Structures are given as C-alpha cells and as structure tokens.
Coordinates of C-alpha atoms and ligand atoms in Angstrom, one line a residue:
X87 CA 25.2 -2.2 5.6
X88 CA 24.5 1.5 6.4
X89 CA 21.7 3.9 7.2
X90 CA 20.6 5.5 4.0
X91 CA 18.7 8.7 3.4
X92 CA 16.9 8.7 0.1
X93 CA 16.8 12.5 0.1
X94 CA 20.6 12.8 -0.2
X95 CA 21.3 9.5 -2.1
X96 CA 22.9 9.7 -5.5
X97 CA 21.0 9.1 -8.6
X98 CA 23.1 5.9 -9.1
X99 CA 22.0 4.6 -5.7
X100 CA 18.3 5.2 -6.4
X101 CA 18.7 3.5 -9.8
X102 CA 20.4 0.5 -8.2
X103 CA 17.6 0.2 -5.6
X104 CA 15.0 0.2 -8.4
X105 CA 16.9 -2.6 -10.1
X106 CA 16.8 -4.6 -6.9
X107 CA 13.1 -4.0 -6.5
X108 CA 12.6 -5.2 -10.0
X109 CA 14.7 -8.3 -9.5
X110 CA 12.6 -9.1 -6.4
X111 CA 9.4 -8.5 -8.3
X112 CA 10.5 -10.7 -11.1
X113 CA 11.2 -13.5 -8.7
X114 CA 8.3 -13.1 -6.3
X115 CA 5.5 -11.4 -8.2
X116 CA 6.3 -12.0 -11.9
X117 CA 2.9 -10.7 -13.0
X118 CA 3.3 -7.3 -11.3
X119 CA 4.7 -4.5 -13.5
X120 CA 8.3 -3.5 -12.9
X121 CA 9.1 -0.1 -11.3
X122 CA 10.2 2.9 -13.3
X123 CA 12.8 5.2 -11.9
X124 CA 10.3 8.1 -11.5
X125 CA 9.8 9.9 -8.2
X126 CA 11.3 6.9 -6.3
X127 CA 13.3 9.2 -4.1
X128 CA 10.0 11.0 -3.2
X129 CA 8.2 7.7 -2.7
X130 CA 10.8 6.6 -0.2
X131 CA 11.4 9.9 1.6
X132 CA 8.0 11.4 2.1
X133 CA 5.8 10.5 5.0
X134 CA 2.7 11.8 6.8
X135 CA 3.4 14.6 9.3
X136 CA 4.5 12.9 12.6
X137 CA 5.7 9.7 10.9
X138 CA 9.3 8.8 10.2
X139 CA 10.8 6.3 7.9
X140 CA 14.3 5.1 8.6
X141 CA 16.1 3.1 5.9
X142 CA 19.2 1.0 5.6
X143 CA 20.8 -0.5 2.6
X144 CA 23.4 -3.3 2.0
X145 CA 25.7 -2.6 -0.9
X146 CA 28.8 -3.7 -2.6
X147 CA 31.4 -1.2 -1.6
X148 CA 34.1 -2.4 -4.0
X149 CA 32.7 -0.4 -6.9
X150 CA 34.3 2.7 -8.4
X151 CA 33.2 6.2 -7.2
X152 CA 29.8 7.1 -8.8
X153 CA 28.6 3.5 -9.2
X154 CA 26.3 1.7 -6.9
X155 CA 25.1 -1.8 -6.2
X156 CA 22.5 -1.9 -3.5
X157 CA 21.5 -5.6 -3.1
X158 CA 19.3 -5.4 0.0
X159 CA 17.1 -2.8 1.7
X160 CA 15.1 -2.4 4.9
X161 CA 12.9 0.4 6.1
X162 CA 10.8 0.9 9.1
X163 CA 8.0 3.5 9.2
X164 CA 7.4 4.7 12.7
X165 CA 3.8 5.6 13.3
X166 CA 1.8 5.6 16.6
X167 CA 3.4 2.9 18.7
X168 CA 4.1 0.6 15.8
X169 CA 6.9 0.2 13.3
X170 CA 6.0 -1.0 9.8
X171 CA 8.8 -3.0 8.3
X172 CA 9.7 -3.6 4.6
X173 CA 12.6 -5.9 3.7
X174 CA 14.0 -6.9 0.3
X175 CA 17.0 -9.1 -0.5
X176 CA 18.0 -9.8 -4.1
X177 CA 17.0 -13.3 -5.1
X178 CA 20.5 -14.6 -5.8
X179 CA 21.7 -13.5 -2.3
X180 CA 19.0 -15.1 -0.2
X181 CA 19.3 -17.7 2.6
X182 CA 22.6 -16.3 3.8
X183 CA 21.3 -14.5 6.8
X184 CA 21.0 -11.1 5.3
X185 CA 17.3 -10.6 5.8
X186 CA 17.6 -11.6 9.4
X187 CA 20.5 -9.1 9.9
X188 CA 18.4 -6.3 8.3
X189 CA 15.4 -7.0 10.5
X190 CA 17.7 -7.0 13.5
X191 CA 19.0 -3.5 12.7
X192 CA 15.6 -2.0 12.2
X193 CA 14.1 -3.8 15.2
X194 CA 16.9 -2.5 17.5
X195 CA 16.2 1.0 16.4
X196 CA 12.4 0.7 17.0
X197 CA 13.2 -0.7 20.4
X198 CA 15.6 2.2 21.2
X199 CA 13.0 4.6 20.1
X200 CA 10.4 3.1 22.5
X201 CA 8.1 1.4 20.0
X202 CA 6.2 -1.6 21.2
X203 CA 5.5 -3.7 18.2
X204 CA 6.5 -4.2 14.6
X205 CA 4.1 -5.0 11.8
X206 CA 4.7 -6.2 8.3
X207 CA 2.7 -7.1 5.2
X208 CA 3.8 -10.4 3.7
X209 CA 2.5 -11.7 0.4
X210 CA 1.2 -15.3 0.2
X211 CA 3.3 -17.7 -1.8
X212 CA 6.5 -15.7 -1.3
X213 CA 9.6 -16.4 0.8
X214 CA 8.4 -13.6 3.1
X215 CA 6.0 -16.0 4.8
X216 CA 8.5 -18.6 6.1
X217 CA 10.9 -15.8 6.8
X218 CA 8.7 -13.8 9.2
X219 CA 7.4 -16.9 10.8
X220 CA 10.9 -18.1 11.5
X221 CA 11.5 -14.8 13.3
X222 CA 8.5 -15.3 15.5
X223 CA 6.0 -12.9 13.8
X224 CA 2.4 -13.9 14.3
X225 CA -0.3 -13.7 11.6
X226 CA -3.0 -11.2 12.6
X227 CA -5.1 -10.5 9.5
X228 CA -5.5 -11.6 5.9
X229 CA -6.9 -10.0 2.8
X230 CA -7.1 -11.2 -0.7
X231 CA -5.8 -9.2 -3.6
X232 CA -8.0 -8.9 -6.7
X233 CA -6.6 -7.7 -10.0
X234 CA -8.8 -6.3 -12.8
X235 CA -7.5 -6.1 -16.4
X236 CA -9.0 -3.0 -18.1
X237 CA -8.9 -4.8 -21.5
X238 CA -11.2 -7.5 -20.3
X239 CA -13.8 -5.1 -19.0
X240 CA -17.3 -5.3 -20.5
X241 CA -17.7 -1.5 -20.8
X242 CA -21.4 -1.7 -21.8
X243 CA -22.3 -3.7 -18.8
X244 CA -20.2 -1.4 -16.7
X245 CA -22.1 1.6 -18.0
X246 CA -25.3 0.0 -16.6
X247 CA -23.7 -0.5 -13.2
X248 CA -22.4 3.1 -13.1
X249 CA -25.9 4.5 -13.5
X250 CA -27.6 1.9 -11.4
X251 CA -27.7 3.9 -8.2
X252 CA -30.9 4.5 -6.3
X253 CA -32.7 7.9 -6.6
X254 CA -31.6 10.3 -3.9
X255 CA -27.9 9.8 -4.4
X256 CA -25.6 11.7 -6.7
X257 CA -22.1 10.5 -7.9
X258 CA -19.2 12.9 -8.1
X259 CA -15.7 12.5 -9.5
X260 CA -12.7 14.3 -8.0
X261 CA -9.3 13.7 -9.5
X262 CA -6.6 14.9 -7.2
X263 CA -8.6 14.4 -4.0
X264 CA -11.8 15.6 -2.3
X265 CA -12.5 19.3 -2.7
X266 CA -12.3 21.5 0.4
X267 CA -16.0 21.9 0.9
X268 CA -16.4 18.1 1.1
X269 CA -13.4 17.4 3.5
X270 CA -15.6 17.4 6.6
X271 CA -18.3 15.1 5.2
X272 CA -15.6 12.8 3.6
X273 CA -13.7 12.5 6.9
X274 CA -17.0 11.7 8.6
X275 CA -17.7 8.8 6.3
X276 CA -14.2 7.4 7.0
X277 CA -14.6 7.8 10.7
X278 CA -17.8 5.8 10.6
X279 CA -16.2 3.0 8.6
X280 CA -13.2 2.9 11.0
X281 CA -15.4 1.1 13.6
X282 CA -15.9 -1.8 11.2
X283 CA -12.2 -2.5 10.8
X284 CA -10.2 -5.3 12.4
X285 CA -6.8 -4.9 10.6
X286 CA -3.6 -3.7 12.2
X287 CA -3.8 -0.1 11.0
X288 CA -0.5 -0.4 9.2
X289 CA -1.9 2.3 7.0
X290 CA -4.3 4.1 9.3
X291 CA -7.4 5.8 7.7
X292 CA -7.6 9.6 7.9
X293 CA -10.7 10.2 9.7
X294 CA -10.3 13.9 10.6
X295 CA -10.3 16.7 8.0
X296 CA -6.8 18.0 8.7
X297 CA -5.3 14.5 8.7
X298 CA -7.2 13.8 5.5
X299 CA -5.7 16.9 3.8
X300 CA -2.2 15.9 5.0
X301 CA -2.7 12.4 3.7
X302 CA -3.8 13.6 0.2
X303 CA -0.8 16.0 0.1
X304 CA 1.5 13.2 1.1
X305 CA 0.2 11.0 -1.7
X306 CA 0.9 13.7 -4.2
X307 CA 4.5 14.3 -2.8
X308 CA 5.2 10.5 -3.1
X309 CA 4.2 10.4 -6.7
X310 CA 0.9 8.6 -6.0
X311 CA -1.9 10.4 -7.9
X312 CA -5.2 10.1 -6.1
X313 CA -8.6 9.8 -7.8
X314 CA -11.8 9.8 -5.9
X315 CA -15.4 9.0 -6.7
X316 CA -18.0 9.5 -4.1
X317 CA -21.8 9.3 -3.6
X318 CA -23.6 12.2 -2.0
X319 CA -26.9 11.6 -0.2
X320 CA -28.8 14.5 -1.6
X321 CA -31.2 15.0 1.2
X322 CA -28.5 15.5 3.9
X323 CA -25.3 16.3 1.9
X324 CA -23.6 13.4 3.6
X325 CA -20.9 11.4 1.9
X326 CA -22.7 8.0 1.7
X327 CA -19.9 6.2 -0.1
X328 CA -16.5 6.7 -1.5
X329 CA -13.8 4.9 -3.4
X330 CA -10.1 5.9 -3.7
X331 CA -7.6 4.9 -6.3
X332 CA -4.0 6.0 -6.7
X333 CA -1.9 5.8 -9.8
X334 CA 1.7 5.5 -8.8
X335 CA 4.3 7.3 -10.9
X336 CA 6.6 4.3 -10.2
X337 CA 4.2 1.8 -12.0
X338 CA 1.4 3.7 -13.8
X339 CA 0.3 0.6 -15.6
X340 CA -1.2 -0.7 -12.3
X341 CA -3.3 1.4 -10.0
X342 CA -4.1 0.6 -6.4
X343 CA -7.7 0.8 -5.2
X344 CA -7.1 1.9 -1.6
X345 CA -10.3 2.3 0.2
X346 CA -13.9 1.8 -0.6
X347 CA -16.5 2.7 2.0
X348 CA -20.3 2.6 2.0
X349 CA -21.6 4.1 5.2
X350 CA -23.8 1.5 7.0
X351 CA -27.1 3.3 6.7
X352 CA -26.6 3.8 3.0
X353 CA -26.0 0.2 2.2
X354 CA -28.3 -1.7 -0.2
X355 CA -28.7 1.2 -2.7
X356 CA -26.2 0.1 -5.3
X357 CA -23.6 2.6 -4.2
X358 CA -20.5 0.3 -4.1
X359 CA -21.1 -1.0 -7.6
X360 CA -21.9 2.4 -9.1
X361 CA -18.9 4.3 -7.6
X362 CA -16.4 1.6 -8.6
X363 CA -17.8 1.3 -12.1
X364 CA -17.7 5.1 -12.6
X365 CA -14.1 5.1 -11.3
X366 CA -13.1 2.7 -14.0
X367 CA -14.6 4.9 -16.7
X368 CA -12.8 7.9 -15.3
X369 CA -9.4 6.1 -15.0
X370 CA -9.7 4.8 -18.5
X371 CA -10.1 8.4 -19.8
X372 CA -7.5 10.0 -17.5
X373 CA -4.7 7.5 -17.5
X374 CA -3.8 6.2 -20.9
X375 CA -0.9 3.9 -19.7
X376 CA -3.1 2.2 -17.1
X377 CA -3.7 -1.5 -17.7
X378 CA -4.8 -3.0 -14.4
X379 CA -6.3 -2.0 -11.0
X380 CA -5.6 -4.0 -7.9
X381 CA -7.6 -4.0 -4.7
X382 CA -7.5 -5.8 -1.3
X383 CA -10.5 -7.2 0.5
X384 CA -11.1 -9.2 3.7
X385 CA -12.5 -12.6 2.9
X386 CA -15.6 -12.0 5.2
X387 CA -16.5 -8.9 3.2
X388 CA -18.8 -11.0 0.9
X389 CA -20.8 -8.2 -0.6
X390 CA -17.8 -6.3 -1.7
X391 CA -16.2 -9.4 -3.1
X392 CA -19.3 -10.1 -5.1
X393 CA -19.4 -6.6 -6.6
X394 CA -15.7 -6.9 -7.4
X395 CA -16.3 -10.1 -9.2
X396 CA -19.1 -8.5 -11.2
X397 CA -16.8 -5.7 -12.2
X398 CA -14.2 -8.2 -13.4
X399 CA -11.7 -8.4 -10.5
X400 CA -10.0 -11.8 -10.3
X401 CA -8.7 -13.1 -7.0
X402 CA -4.9 -13.1 -7.1
X403 CA -3.0 -13.8 -3.8
X404 CA -3.5 -13.6 -0.1
X405 CA -1.8 -10.7 1.7
X406 CA -1.1 -11.2 5.4
X407 CA -0.4 -8.8 8.2
X408 CA 2.1 -10.1 10.8
X409 CA 3.0 -8.6 14.1
X410 CA 5.8 -9.1 16.6
X411 CA 6.6 -7.6 20.0
X412 CA 9.7 -5.5 19.7
X413 CA 11.3 -6.5 22.9
X414 CA 10.8 -10.2 22.1
X415 CA 12.0 -9.8 18.6
X416 CA 15.2 -8.0 19.6
X417 CA 16.0 -10.6 22.2
X418 CA 15.4 -13.5 20.0
X419 CA 17.5 -12.0 17.2
X420 CA 20.4 -11.2 19.6
X421 CA 20.3 -14.8 20.9
X422 CA 20.3 -16.4 17.4
Ligands
LIG217 C1 12.1 -12.5 2.9 C2 13.5 -12.2 2.5 C3 13.8 -10.7 3.0 C4 14.4 -13.1 3.3 O1 15.8 -12.7 3.1 P1 17.0 -13.7 3.3 O2 18.3 -13.0 3.3 O3 16.9 -14.9 2.4 O4 16.7 -14.3 4.8 P2 17.6 -15.1 5.8 O5 18.7 -15.8 5.0 O6 18.0 -14.2 6.9 O7 16.6 -16.2 6.4 C5 16.3 -16.3 7.7 C6 15.4 -17.5 7.9 O8 14.1 -17.3 7.3 C7 13.6 -18.5 6.8 N1 13.5 -18.5 5.4 C8 13.9 -17.5 4.6 N2 13.6 -17.8 3.3 C9 13.0 -19.0 3.3 C10 12.5 -19.8 2.3 N3 12.6 -19.5 1.0 N4 12.0 -21.0 2.6 C11 12.0 -21.4 3.9 N5 12.4 -20.7 4.9 C12 13.0 -19.5 4.6 C13 14.6 -19.6 7.3 O9 14.2 -20.1 8.5 C14 15.9 -18.8 7.3 O10 16.9 -19.4 8.2 P3 17.8 -20.5 7.6 O11 18.3 -20.1 6.2 O12 18.9 -20.6 8.6 O13 16.9 -21.8 7.5 C15 13.8 -12.3 1.0 O14 13.4 -13.6 0.6 C16 13.1 -11.3 0.2 O15 13.5 -10.2 -0.1 N6 11.9 -11.6 -0.2 C17 11.0 -10.6 -0.9 C18 9.7 -11.0 -0.5 C19 8.7 -10.0 -0.9 O16 8.3 -9.3 -0.1 N7 8.4 -9.9 -2.2 C20 7.4 -9.1 -2.7 C21 7.5 -7.7 -2.6 S1 8.3 -6.9 -3.9

C-alpha cells in the first residue's frame, strides 16, 4: 500500500483504478453505469480551495514496468474539522482485512493532522454498512436516492408542470453555472436553506458568493458539468428557488441532481415542480447521452418526494451518513 497522487500517476494506474471502480460498481450497484476513463485524474485530484484529498492505493507490485493493478483505494478529503472517507476493495479480495487496513492508514493521517471526526457515506444494501458499523461508526443521517429514467418521462405532462408556476416568478436556465450578476442572490438563497439542514455537511453548501464561484469552478475542473435552473421573484429580483444538476464526464449517462432549494417564503407557488421539470427539458436537449438523473432526499421532506414522484423519480436505495471520532477510531484500529 502506498500514498498515491493522481496528478503524477501513470495512465496505466488511472486505468487500473477505473477497472476497480467498475468491478465494485458491478458487485454493489449493478444498475449504475460504469465509469469511463475520462477526466478521472481531474476528478480525483481537484478540490475546493482550502480542502485537501489524500489518497492511498493497494496494488500488485509483481507486474512488469508500465503495467498496473490497483485492487483497493482509500481517500480522505480534509475539510473544516472533518475528514470524509471513501474506501473501495475489489470484490474478490474482500473479507481479508484490507478495508480495515486502509481505513487505519487514512484515520491515522487525519488524527496526525488534528482533525476531530471522520464521516463517510455508505450505501444501503452494500457491504459498506456492516463494515463501517464493525469499525464503530455511528449512523447520523439517511437520505433516499431516487432515479428517473428519461425514456419513461411523460414529456407532455412535464410541459404542463414546467409552465405551472404562479404569476410573479420567472424561470431562467443557466448551463455552466449562475451568471455573475446573480451570484449574490443565488448565494443568499443557499444561505437561507442552510438553516433547514440536519445532515453532516460532508458536502457543504456554498452560501457566500466567492465560495459559490470557487465551487462552480471546482466542478468544471473535476469534469462535472453544472446546469442550473432558477426561479426569480420578479418584484424583488430574489432567487426564490434553484435546482442544480451535474453531468459527470466519468458517467455522462447518469446525472446527479445535487441541490434543490425553494426559499421558505416562496413555497406553495409551484416552483419546485416547475424548475425541476424545466431542467429535464434542458438536459434532454443539451446532453444526448444522458439516460437517467439521480437525486437524494431526506425521508421527512414529503413535499419534495411527492414532486419527485410526479416527475417520475423512483425510490432506489437508502444512503447513510456515518461518523466516528478520530481518536476513538485510531485507538480501536490499533488495538484490533
Ligand atoms: C466495505 C469494504 C471497503 C470492506 O472491505 P474489506 O476488505 O472486505 O473489509 P475487511 O476485510 O477489512 O472487513 C472488516 C470487517 O468489516 C465487517 N464486514 C466487511 N464486509 C462484511 C460483509 N460483507 N458482511 C458482514 N460484515 C462485513 C466484518 O466485521 C469484517 O471483519 P471480519 O472479516 O473479521 O468479520 C468493501 O466491501 C468495499 O469496497 N465495498 C464497496 C462498497 C461501496 O461503497 N460500494 C458502492 C460504491 S461504488
């Protein structure tokens, strides 16, 4: 096992890691599209300003020069006072203690760097759940993933939804990110929604204009193309609602719907339904390879779940956020 820098890694190493990701996907999430070897290096290397991602790989070192066989991978993204972990072990090499060893290396680094906790997203129905629980991680938050198949969308009905917004609001579409003149109002809408959140902030929202700009630039550098649809309250110019989708270069068949916000005082005017419906029309036109859009919602968010069901999203799996105290984790891993 060694620390690994995707920036200086060979093309063979990156290719081998993609193969491992795809072997893991085939075993754990067989309905998710496999990764392409497109901008994977950028995806792994780029972070927001002030954040760092440290990566280790386990590889077969008996191969000839120029070949590579990476069979396991761990990374920890250090942000704020939390480290966000990602661990993958090839299916045929599981239950031999490799995963535990990888977490131990990353946790020790987070401890040495003074971080207080480690968070991780674990997908329901996969081996990650018993794995993190065996390491003492505690479940903090759950969301349900919904997946929408574009070929099952009723576009006529969707057209009605897209235009069903109350008078006094205007919908705008911004491929690539919000324009400069809207950054302030956009960040304001995000800041207001921040108060409603209970999750672990493993992916913090960008609620000030500079951070927002940085986050959009980071998405582009990682190969994640952002699309934004927003609703403007015409009387005040405020951003009343917004929805963000990214289309990853690594799997352009399936887009991620990241964040949808309707600012509290603008709820009840059909904004959620209208901006999401408009987004689907725009994506269909802009991204010919796109087949599916996935989104994540808290189970208590009944109004958003209802709208998602109307649009054609089908509940897929639960996604959990787990957390562990770094000191306790390091101690228990060293004792075991
Ligand atoms: C989770 C994962 C990293 C574990 O790797 P691993 O090398 O098998 O883990 P370890 O052998 O170190 O297991 C440590 C402990 O975790 C628990 N555990 C791990 N897998 C388990 C399973 N399938 N069932 C029950 N317990 C399990 C056990 O307590 C195990 O100790 P034991 O083998 O002595 O009983 C690996 O299964 C993996 O890569 N999963 C991918 C999951 C994922 O995120 N998929 C979707 C994203 S693409």
